[in-house]
């Protein structure tokens, strides 16, 4: 199915079907694809038709439901065993964003805890997928508003720098880092956002700028290696990024390039904020060295469009994420408030699992 609508809602549940905006085709083409089984959902996550930590979690939740409704048995135990296998299939897609594992375990827990027939469990799984979806939209709006409390108070309107895409496309529709940008824009506090292009997949250039243009938010695209220069010129008041996994001590994994951005922000005395829901916090890991870092196909590095940009014989290293140490982070902005990274533990009891 294709559509010309530009509403930012990367995962769509409509008339008993799941659709995804194909984020590999933006901004040149807005295409919505139907996902009809859990195998196709796993493939869509792997190939980044859907991407961004919370959006991956939401997609996986619907993926579990799609798998569950295909299980042909009335035996509860058999059903649960097959469901676990579907959970493993979806979990094997991308290793870094903890929201994926968080959503899968919430779905499996729902199945185990729902009494009654297999049909009743299937219905409960659909309700839980919809809940995870709806909660994320509200959570991101709350993150956006909480972010306003810690953004610098400046006489002039703010210019914020962001990296990758932590926007509506990466969540249910409002964004985490871009949620803060959206709330600042709504309240008349934002002059403009600078978007890093975000090599190698260019989520900043392709997706963040697209979202800003949809909303009429002034956006300036820079290449990743321009950030320090822009800071030195006094163009940036604060940096706001998202996260794929934050450990108990406040270290934060996010798109490759975030760490160097945090170092240059520190060097220029510019506040560096990480905006993320509690579902992105992995309290089971003590520090960021323990976060699994995804390595992706080198084609992302050596090919731009259809053109190979380096000679044959070169070797490649393509980590998709890096870890910013807690000491470089001014505050982590969650739906419950913004706190220094060392104070995250106060939210542990609020985390839904
Ligand atoms: O590889 P991607 O595009 O899934 O990476 C996305 C990011 O790094 C985002 O910043 C992160 O997932 C936060 S999304 C609200």
mmCIF file of C-alpha atoms and ligand atoms in Angstrom:
data_model
loop_
_atom_site.group_PDB
_atom_site.id
_atom_site.type_symbol
_atom_site.label_atom_id
_atom_site.label_comp_id
_atom_site.label_asym_id
_atom_site.label_seq_id
_atom_site.Cartn_x
_atom_site.Cartn_y
_atom_site.Cartn_z
ATOM 1 C CA UNK A 1 0.000 0.000 0.000
ATOM 2 C CA UNK A 2 1.298 3.491 -0.723
ATOM 3 C CA UNK A 3 0.033 6.811 0.494
ATOM 4 C CA UNK A 4 0.928 10.462 0.054
ATOM 5 C CA UNK A 5 0.069 11.472 3.630
ATOM 6 C CA UNK A 6 2.926 12.997 5.618
ATOM 7 C CA UNK A 7 1.648 12.395 9.157
ATOM 8 C CA UNK A 8 4.539 11.245 11.348
ATOM 9 C CA UNK A 9 3.378 7.965 12.774
ATOM 10 C CA UNK A 10 6.008 5.344 11.949
ATOM 11 C CA UNK A 11 3.938 2.404 13.212
ATOM 12 C CA UNK A 12 0.254 2.391 12.330
ATOM 13 C CA UNK A 13 -2.396 0.014 13.639
ATOM 14 C CA UNK A 14 -5.508 0.257 11.467
ATOM 15 C CA UNK A 15 -8.435 -2.085 10.889
ATOM 16 C CA UNK A 16 -6.636 -5.083 12.312
ATOM 17 C CA UNK A 17 -3.484 -4.505 10.267
ATOM 18 C CA UNK A 18 0.013 -3.134 10.993
ATOM 19 C CA UNK A 19 1.685 -0.654 8.653
ATOM 20 C CA UNK A 20 5.134 0.962 8.805
ATOM 21 C CA UNK A 21 6.413 4.101 7.137
ATOM 22 C CA UNK A 22 9.360 2.881 5.061
ATOM 23 C CA UNK A 23 12.087 5.079 6.564
ATOM 24 C CA UNK A 24 14.629 3.883 4.013
ATOM 25 C CA UNK A 25 12.697 5.741 1.338
ATOM 26 C CA UNK A 26 12.315 9.092 3.082
ATOM 27 C CA UNK A 27 12.588 11.946 2.280
ATOM 28 C CA UNK A 28 12.247 11.350 -1.452
ATOM 29 C CA UNK A 29 9.298 8.979 -1.125
ATOM 30 C CA UNK A 30 6.647 8.583 1.591
ATOM 31 C CA UNK A 31 5.608 4.944 1.450
ATOM 32 C CA UNK A 32 3.614 2.898 3.926
ATOM 33 C CA UNK A 33 4.121 -0.868 3.869
ATOM 34 C CA UNK A 34 1.859 -3.468 5.381
ATOM 35 C CA UNK A 35 3.514 -5.994 7.692
ATOM 36 C CA UNK A 36 1.448 -9.148 7.903
ATOM 37 C CA UNK A 37 3.577 -11.609 9.885
ATOM 38 C CA UNK A 38 6.225 -11.666 12.600
ATOM 39 C CA UNK A 39 8.948 -12.722 10.123
ATOM 40 C CA UNK A 40 8.296 -9.631 8.005
ATOM 41 C CA UNK A 41 8.340 -7.466 11.123
ATOM 42 C CA UNK A 42 11.728 -8.912 12.127
ATOM 43 C CA UNK A 43 13.054 -8.180 8.638
ATOM 44 C CA UNK A 44 11.650 -4.626 8.726
ATOM 45 C CA UNK A 45 13.469 -3.956 12.006
ATOM 46 C CA UNK A 46 16.731 -5.476 10.723
ATOM 47 C CA UNK A 47 16.670 -3.515 7.471
ATOM 48 C CA UNK A 48 15.616 -0.338 9.269
ATOM 49 C CA UNK A 49 12.315 0.220 7.524
ATOM 50 C CA UNK A 50 11.430 0.996 11.129
ATOM 51 C CA UNK A 51 14.214 2.322 13.369
ATOM 52 C CA UNK A 52 14.814 4.364 16.499
ATOM 53 C CA UNK A 53 14.723 2.708 19.922
ATOM 54 C CA UNK A 54 11.089 3.289 21.019
ATOM 55 C CA UNK A 55 9.697 2.688 17.508
ATOM 56 C CA UNK A 56 11.550 -0.629 17.326
ATOM 57 C CA UNK A 57 9.962 -1.621 20.642
ATOM 58 C CA UNK A 58 6.478 -0.705 19.417
ATOM 59 C CA UNK A 59 7.013 -2.555 16.126
ATOM 60 C CA UNK A 60 8.245 -5.660 17.969
ATOM 61 C CA UNK A 61 5.192 -5.597 20.240
ATOM 62 C CA UNK A 62 2.896 -5.717 17.200
ATOM 63 C CA UNK A 63 5.241 -8.332 15.705
ATOM 64 C CA UNK A 64 4.610 -10.576 18.711
ATOM 65 C CA UNK A 65 0.868 -10.144 18.260
ATOM 66 C CA UNK A 66 1.086 -10.908 14.517
ATOM 67 C CA UNK A 67 2.971 -14.092 15.363
ATOM 68 C CA UNK A 68 0.578 -14.986 18.187
ATOM 69 C CA UNK A 69 -2.499 -14.802 16.026
ATOM 70 C CA UNK A 70 -0.992 -17.323 13.606
ATOM 71 C CA UNK A 71 -0.319 -19.947 16.280
ATOM 72 C CA UNK A 72 -2.731 -22.793 15.642
ATOM 73 C CA UNK A 73 -3.239 -24.534 18.935
ATOM 74 C CA UNK A 74 -5.703 -24.421 21.778
ATOM 75 C CA UNK A 75 -3.109 -25.786 24.195
ATOM 76 C CA UNK A 76 -1.879 -22.941 26.392
ATOM 77 C CA UNK A 77 1.563 -24.394 27.124
ATOM 78 C CA UNK A 78 2.229 -25.124 23.475
ATOM 79 C CA UNK A 79 1.076 -21.622 22.623
ATOM 80 C CA UNK A 80 3.441 -20.043 25.158
ATOM 81 C CA UNK A 81 6.402 -22.108 23.909
ATOM 82 C CA UNK A 82 5.756 -20.980 20.322
ATOM 83 C CA UNK A 83 5.362 -17.397 21.491
ATOM 84 C CA UNK A 84 8.770 -17.508 23.207
ATOM 85 C CA UNK A 85 10.291 -18.538 19.851
ATOM 86 C CA UNK A 86 8.634 -15.540 18.171
ATOM 87 C CA UNK A 87 10.117 -13.346 20.910
ATOM 88 C CA UNK A 88 13.570 -14.768 20.120
ATOM 89 C CA UNK A 89 13.126 -14.136 16.408
ATOM 90 C CA UNK A 90 12.293 -10.476 17.016
ATOM 91 C CA UNK A 91 15.000 -10.062 19.667
ATOM 92 C CA UNK A 92 17.671 -11.251 17.213
ATOM 93 C CA UNK A 93 17.170 -8.242 14.928
ATOM 94 C CA UNK A 94 19.118 -5.370 16.522
ATOM 95 C CA UNK A 95 21.198 -5.691 19.695
ATOM 96 C CA UNK A 96 21.698 -2.192 21.113
ATOM 97 C CA UNK A 97 18.289 -0.556 21.664
ATOM 98 C CA UNK A 98 17.015 -1.978 24.931
ATOM 99 C CA UNK A 99 13.440 -0.867 24.172
ATOM 100 C CA UNK A 100 13.256 -3.861 21.828
ATOM 101 C CA UNK A 101 13.908 -6.355 24.634
ATOM 102 C CA UNK A 102 11.801 -4.339 27.076
ATOM 103 C CA UNK A 103 8.765 -4.476 24.766
ATOM 104 C CA UNK A 104 9.210 -8.172 23.981
ATOM 105 C CA UNK A 105 9.442 -9.131 27.643
ATOM 106 C CA UNK A 106 6.402 -6.994 28.471
ATOM 107 C CA UNK A 107 4.443 -8.844 25.788
ATOM 108 C CA UNK A 108 5.605 -12.285 26.925
ATOM 109 C CA UNK A 109 4.801 -11.418 30.522
ATOM 110 C CA UNK A 110 1.304 -10.378 29.440
ATOM 111 C CA UNK A 111 0.822 -13.747 27.751
ATOM 112 C CA UNK A 112 1.994 -15.672 30.811
ATOM 113 C CA UNK A 113 -0.173 -13.657 33.172
ATOM 114 C CA UNK A 114 -3.394 -13.726 31.162
ATOM 115 C CA UNK A 115 -5.630 -16.549 32.250
ATOM 116 C CA UNK A 116 -8.203 -18.186 29.990
ATOM 117 C CA UNK A 117 -8.152 -19.503 26.448
ATOM 118 C CA UNK A 118 -5.487 -18.996 23.791
ATOM 119 C CA UNK A 119 -7.907 -16.638 22.066
ATOM 120 C CA UNK A 120 -8.139 -14.520 25.208
ATOM 121 C CA UNK A 121 -4.345 -14.385 25.455
ATOM 122 C CA UNK A 122 -4.114 -13.298 21.804
ATOM 123 C CA UNK A 123 -6.586 -10.507 22.531
ATOM 124 C CA UNK A 124 -4.595 -9.445 25.607
ATOM 125 C CA UNK A 125 -1.438 -9.299 23.465
ATOM 126 C CA UNK A 126 -3.095 -6.963 20.996
ATOM 127 C CA UNK A 127 -4.259 -4.738 23.845
ATOM 128 C CA UNK A 128 -0.723 -4.650 25.291
ATOM 129 C CA UNK A 129 0.830 -3.755 21.928
ATOM 130 C CA UNK A 130 -1.661 -0.896 21.615
ATOM 131 C CA UNK A 131 -0.880 0.193 25.184
ATOM 132 C CA UNK A 132 2.895 0.255 24.553
ATOM 133 C CA UNK A 133 2.189 2.301 21.418
ATOM 134 C CA UNK A 134 -0.131 4.813 23.109
ATOM 135 C CA UNK A 135 2.028 5.143 26.218
ATOM 136 C CA UNK A 136 5.051 6.097 24.143
ATOM 137 C CA UNK A 137 3.235 9.011 22.539
ATOM 138 C CA UNK A 138 2.304 10.451 25.927
ATOM 139 C CA UNK A 139 5.731 9.645 27.385
ATOM 140 C CA UNK A 140 7.495 11.585 24.630
ATOM 141 C CA UNK A 141 5.198 14.578 25.113
ATOM 142 C CA UNK A 142 6.108 14.502 28.814
ATOM 143 C CA UNK A 143 9.834 14.249 27.952
ATOM 144 C CA UNK A 144 9.450 17.250 25.663
ATOM 145 C CA UNK A 145 7.842 19.315 28.396
ATOM 146 C CA UNK A 146 10.299 18.214 31.108
ATOM 147 C CA UNK A 147 13.128 19.195 28.803
ATOM 148 C CA UNK A 148 11.919 22.799 28.847
ATOM 149 C CA UNK A 149 12.697 22.965 32.567
ATOM 150 C CA UNK A 150 16.435 22.404 31.994
ATOM 151 C CA UNK A 151 17.125 24.104 28.678
ATOM 152 C CA UNK A 152 19.319 27.194 29.169
ATOM 153 C CA UNK A 153 17.473 30.430 29.939
ATOM 154 C CA UNK A 154 18.811 32.831 27.333
ATOM 155 C CA UNK A 155 17.756 36.374 26.399
ATOM 156 C CA UNK A 156 17.455 35.276 22.781
ATOM 157 C CA UNK A 157 15.589 32.243 21.459
ATOM 158 C CA UNK A 158 17.484 28.956 21.588
ATOM 159 C CA UNK A 159 19.417 27.160 18.922
ATOM 160 C CA UNK A 160 19.680 23.438 19.667
ATOM 161 C CA UNK A 161 21.883 20.857 17.999
ATOM 162 C CA UNK A 162 20.724 17.271 17.575
ATOM 163 C CA UNK A 163 22.233 14.095 16.154
ATOM 164 C CA UNK A 164 20.654 11.241 14.197
ATOM 165 C CA UNK A 165 16.852 11.114 14.388
ATOM 166 C CA UNK A 166 15.262 10.920 17.803
ATOM 167 C CA UNK A 167 12.018 12.288 16.486
ATOM 168 C CA UNK A 168 8.485 11.215 15.740
ATOM 169 C CA UNK A 169 9.835 8.664 13.263
ATOM 170 C CA UNK A 170 11.896 7.019 16.006
ATOM 171 C CA UNK A 171 9.004 6.846 18.493
ATOM 172 C CA UNK A 172 5.220 6.672 18.401
ATOM 173 C CA UNK A 173 5.120 10.138 16.887
ATOM 174 C CA UNK A 174 6.498 13.015 19.026
ATOM 175 C CA UNK A 175 10.131 12.147 19.608
ATOM 176 C CA UNK A 176 12.522 12.288 22.538
ATOM 177 C CA UNK A 177 15.289 14.741 21.611
ATOM 178 C CA UNK A 178 13.071 16.122 18.873
ATOM 179 C CA UNK A 179 10.231 16.068 21.412
ATOM 180 C CA UNK A 180 12.195 18.630 23.421
ATOM 181 C CA UNK A 181 12.729 20.605 20.211
ATOM 182 C CA UNK A 182 8.977 20.365 19.416
ATOM 183 C CA UNK A 183 7.961 21.555 22.883
ATOM 184 C CA UNK A 184 10.471 24.430 22.753
ATOM 185 C CA UNK A 185 9.112 25.445 19.339
ATOM 186 C CA UNK A 186 5.494 25.243 20.563
ATOM 187 C CA UNK A 187 6.353 27.506 23.517
ATOM 188 C CA UNK A 188 8.131 30.091 21.376
ATOM 189 C CA UNK A 189 11.549 29.352 22.913
ATOM 190 C CA UNK A 190 13.251 27.938 19.839
ATOM 191 C CA UNK A 191 14.913 29.880 17.059
ATOM 192 C CA UNK A 192 16.191 26.872 15.131
ATOM 193 C CA UNK A 193 17.569 23.376 15.300
ATOM 194 C CA UNK A 194 20.877 22.302 13.799
ATOM 195 C CA UNK A 195 20.791 18.714 12.528
ATOM 196 C CA UNK A 196 23.965 16.658 12.148
ATOM 197 C CA UNK A 197 23.774 14.678 8.927
ATOM 198 C CA UNK A 198 24.768 11.507 10.858
ATOM 199 C CA UNK A 199 27.042 9.367 8.722
ATOM 200 C CA UNK A 200 26.878 6.701 7.528
ATOM 201 C CA UNK A 201 23.087 6.261 7.161
ATOM 202 C CA UNK A 202 22.261 9.972 7.276
ATOM 203 C CA UNK A 203 19.253 9.794 9.603
ATOM 204 C CA UNK A 204 19.838 13.457 10.512
ATOM 205 C CA UNK A 205 19.977 14.642 6.913
ATOM 206 C CA UNK A 206 17.133 12.477 5.695
ATOM 207 C CA UNK A 207 14.742 12.096 8.614
ATOM 208 C CA UNK A 208 15.291 14.871 11.164
ATOM 209 C CA UNK A 209 15.253 17.580 8.513
ATOM 210 C CA UNK A 210 12.151 15.983 6.935
ATOM 211 C CA UNK A 211 10.288 16.038 10.241
ATOM 212 C CA UNK A 212 11.276 19.644 10.918
ATOM 213 C CA UNK A 213 10.149 20.735 7.473
ATOM 214 C CA UNK A 214 6.782 18.973 8.021
ATOM 215 C CA UNK A 215 6.300 20.968 11.234
ATOM 216 C CA UNK A 216 7.688 24.267 10.003
ATOM 217 C CA UNK A 217 10.540 24.163 12.541
ATOM 218 C CA UNK A 218 13.539 26.085 11.167
ATOM 219 C CA UNK A 219 16.328 23.564 10.581
ATOM 220 C CA UNK A 220 19.932 23.911 9.451
ATOM 221 C CA UNK A 221 21.744 20.829 8.197
ATOM 222 C CA UNK A 222 25.450 20.455 8.960
ATOM 223 C CA UNK A 223 27.829 17.581 8.342
ATOM 224 C CA UNK A 224 29.020 15.786 11.468
ATOM 225 C CA UNK A 225 32.473 17.343 11.362
ATOM 226 C CA UNK A 226 31.080 20.899 11.507
ATOM 227 C CA UNK A 227 29.691 20.705 15.048
ATOM 228 C CA UNK A 228 32.830 21.914 16.870
ATOM 229 C CA UNK A 229 33.190 24.851 14.502
ATOM 230 C CA UNK A 230 29.540 25.855 15.004
ATOM 231 C CA UNK A 231 29.966 25.674 18.772
ATOM 232 C CA UNK A 232 33.125 27.778 18.658
ATOM 233 C CA UNK A 233 31.239 30.375 16.636
ATOM 234 C CA UNK A 234 28.628 30.589 19.394
ATOM 235 C CA UNK A 235 25.839 29.210 17.217
ATOM 236 C CA UNK A 236 24.693 26.466 19.606
ATOM 237 C CA UNK A 237 23.105 26.915 23.060
ATOM 238 C CA UNK A 238 22.665 23.239 23.904
ATOM 239 C CA UNK A 239 22.869 19.743 22.438
ATOM 240 C CA UNK A 240 19.903 17.354 22.786
ATOM 241 C CA UNK A 241 20.183 13.740 21.632
ATOM 242 C CA UNK A 242 18.249 10.521 22.140
ATOM 243 C CA UNK A 243 19.518 7.184 23.426
ATOM 244 C CA UNK A 244 19.273 3.489 22.615
ATOM 245 C CA UNK A 245 20.315 2.229 26.013
ATOM 246 C CA UNK A 246 21.268 4.022 29.223
ATOM 247 C CA UNK A 247 22.941 2.038 31.987
ATOM 248 C CA UNK A 248 22.349 2.390 35.733
ATOM 249 C CA UNK A 249 25.289 4.798 36.146
ATOM 250 C CA UNK A 250 23.994 7.132 33.397
ATOM 251 C CA UNK A 251 26.292 6.125 30.507
ATOM 252 C CA UNK A 252 24.281 6.441 27.284
ATOM 253 C CA UNK A 253 24.564 4.525 24.010
ATOM 254 C CA UNK A 254 23.305 6.446 21.011
ATOM 255 C CA UNK A 255 24.017 6.750 17.304
ATOM 256 C CA UNK A 256 27.711 6.695 16.395
ATOM 257 C CA UNK A 257 29.119 10.208 16.651
ATOM 258 C CA UNK A 258 27.210 11.132 19.798
ATOM 259 C CA UNK A 259 30.266 10.567 22.007
ATOM 260 C CA UNK A 260 32.476 12.941 20.014
ATOM 261 C CA UNK A 261 29.664 15.499 20.049
ATOM 262 C CA UNK A 262 29.552 15.281 23.852
ATOM 263 C CA UNK A 263 33.325 15.832 24.047
ATOM 264 C CA UNK A 264 33.203 18.933 21.869
ATOM 265 C CA UNK A 265 30.171 20.252 23.772
ATOM 266 C CA UNK A 266 32.147 19.891 27.036
ATOM 267 C CA UNK A 267 35.147 21.644 25.453
ATOM 268 C CA UNK A 268 32.907 24.595 24.617
ATOM 269 C CA UNK A 269 31.010 24.589 27.907
ATOM 270 C CA UNK A 270 27.737 23.792 26.160
ATOM 271 C CA UNK A 271 25.136 21.695 28.028
ATOM 272 C CA UNK A 272 24.645 18.199 26.652
ATOM 273 C CA UNK A 273 21.244 16.559 27.260
ATOM 274 C CA UNK A 274 20.121 12.996 26.626
ATOM 275 C CA UNK A 275 16.334 12.659 26.259
ATOM 276 C CA UNK A 276 14.898 9.165 26.704
ATOM 277 C CA UNK A 277 11.958 7.295 28.225
ATOM 278 C CA UNK A 278 12.409 4.967 31.204
ATOM 279 C CA UNK A 279 12.033 2.068 28.750
ATOM 280 C CA UNK A 280 15.500 3.015 27.419
ATOM 281 C CA UNK A 281 17.156 2.623 30.815
ATOM 282 C CA UNK A 282 18.774 -0.738 31.460
ATOM 283 C CA UNK A 283 19.105 -0.830 35.233
ATOM 284 C CA UNK A 284 20.491 -4.383 34.958
ATOM 285 C CA UNK A 285 23.724 -3.069 33.428
ATOM 286 C CA UNK A 286 26.027 -1.157 35.754
ATOM 287 C CA UNK A 287 27.900 0.774 33.051
ATOM 288 C CA UNK A 288 28.140 1.489 29.345
ATOM 289 C CA UNK A 289 31.047 -0.904 28.654
ATOM 290 C CA UNK A 290 28.504 -3.713 28.979
ATOM 291 C CA UNK A 291 26.204 -2.442 26.213
ATOM 292 C CA UNK A 292 26.285 -4.609 23.059
ATOM 293 C CA UNK A 293 27.204 -2.391 20.124
ATOM 294 C CA UNK A 294 25.700 -3.304 16.776
ATOM 295 C CA UNK A 295 28.057 -3.520 13.806
ATOM 296 C CA UNK A 296 26.372 -3.099 10.457
ATOM 297 C CA UNK A 297 27.147 -3.985 6.854
ATOM 298 C CA UNK A 298 30.188 -2.036 5.563
ATOM 299 C CA UNK A 299 28.235 -1.151 2.441
ATOM 300 C CA UNK A 300 26.783 1.667 4.545
ATOM 301 C CA UNK A 301 30.294 3.146 4.654
ATOM 302 C CA UNK A 302 31.723 2.494 1.234
ATOM 303 C CA UNK A 303 28.685 3.238 -0.890
ATOM 304 C CA UNK A 304 26.829 6.518 -1.221
ATOM 305 C CA UNK A 305 23.662 5.981 -3.216
ATOM 306 C CA UNK A 306 24.805 3.608 -5.946
ATOM 307 C CA UNK A 307 28.389 4.870 -5.999
ATOM 308 C CA UNK A 308 31.323 3.175 -4.325
ATOM 309 C CA UNK A 309 33.448 5.910 -2.733
ATOM 310 C CA UNK A 310 36.672 4.042 -1.957
ATOM 311 C CA UNK A 311 38.916 1.548 -3.718
ATOM 312 C CA UNK A 312 38.621 -2.203 -3.432
ATOM 313 C CA UNK A 313 41.107 -3.567 -0.867
ATOM 314 C CA UNK A 314 40.099 -1.239 1.992
ATOM 315 C CA UNK A 315 38.961 -2.800 5.278
ATOM 316 C CA UNK A 316 35.992 -1.449 7.212
ATOM 317 C CA UNK A 317 34.717 -0.988 10.742
ATOM 318 C CA UNK A 318 31.097 0.118 11.041
ATOM 319 C CA UNK A 319 29.852 0.332 14.642
ATOM 320 C CA UNK A 320 26.336 1.796 14.628
ATOM 321 C CA UNK A 321 26.453 3.224 18.166
ATOM 322 C CA UNK A 322 28.870 4.631 20.712
ATOM 323 C CA UNK A 323 28.639 5.197 24.446
ATOM 324 C CA UNK A 324 28.798 8.661 25.986
ATOM 325 C CA UNK A 325 30.154 8.473 29.542
ATOM 326 C CA UNK A 326 27.877 9.887 32.237
ATOM 327 C CA UNK A 327 30.382 12.605 33.169
ATOM 328 C CA UNK A 328 29.848 14.284 29.781
ATOM 329 C CA UNK A 329 26.058 14.417 30.208
ATOM 330 C CA UNK A 330 24.517 17.467 31.863
ATOM 331 C CA UNK A 331 21.153 15.785 32.496
ATOM 332 C CA UNK A 332 19.041 12.884 31.325
ATOM 333 C CA UNK A 333 15.538 14.047 30.446
ATOM 334 C CA UNK A 334 12.901 11.407 31.192
ATOM 335 C CA UNK A 335 9.119 11.563 31.327
ATOM 336 C CA UNK A 336 9.399 11.958 35.111
ATOM 337 C CA UNK A 337 11.870 14.815 35.000
ATOM 338 C CA UNK A 338 15.429 15.723 34.102
ATOM 339 C CA UNK A 339 18.169 14.573 36.454
ATOM 340 C CA UNK A 340 21.967 14.365 36.449
ATOM 341 C CA UNK A 341 22.971 10.912 35.152
ATOM 342 C CA UNK A 342 24.095 9.770 38.603
ATOM 343 C CA UNK A 343 20.562 10.231 39.969
ATOM 344 C CA UNK A 344 18.702 7.950 37.578
ATOM 345 C CA UNK A 345 18.140 5.219 40.141
ATOM 346 C CA UNK A 346 15.317 7.209 41.774
ATOM 347 C CA UNK A 347 13.177 6.238 38.734
ATOM 348 C CA UNK A 348 13.845 2.501 38.833
ATOM 349 C CA UNK A 349 10.647 1.642 40.730
ATOM 350 C CA UNK A 350 8.571 3.551 38.157
ATOM 351 C CA UNK A 351 9.795 1.461 35.240
ATOM 352 C CA UNK A 352 7.046 -0.723 33.727
ATOM 353 C CA UNK A 353 8.305 -4.233 33.005
HETATM 354 O O1 LIG B 1 20.176 3.090 14.006
HETATM 355 P P1 LIG B 1 18.965 3.886 14.380
HETATM 356 O O2 LIG B 1 18.523 4.829 13.327
HETATM 357 O O3 LIG B 1 17.854 2.997 14.895
HETATM 358 O O4 LIG B 1 19.478 4.754 15.611
HETATM 359 C C1 LIG B 1 18.608 5.652 16.223
HETATM 360 C C2 LIG B 1 19.248 6.453 17.288
HETATM 361 O O5 LIG B 1 20.418 6.338 17.568
HETATM 362 C C3 LIG B 1 18.331 7.339 18.073
HETATM 363 O O6 LIG B 1 19.004 8.479 18.510
HETATM 364 C C4 LIG B 1 17.823 6.565 19.293
HETATM 365 O O7 LIG B 1 17.286 5.346 18.890
HETATM 366 C C5 LIG B 1 16.841 7.321 20.057
HETATM 367 S S1 LIG B 1 15.284 7.358 19.227
HETATM 368 C C6 LIG B 1 14.192 8.254 20.151
#
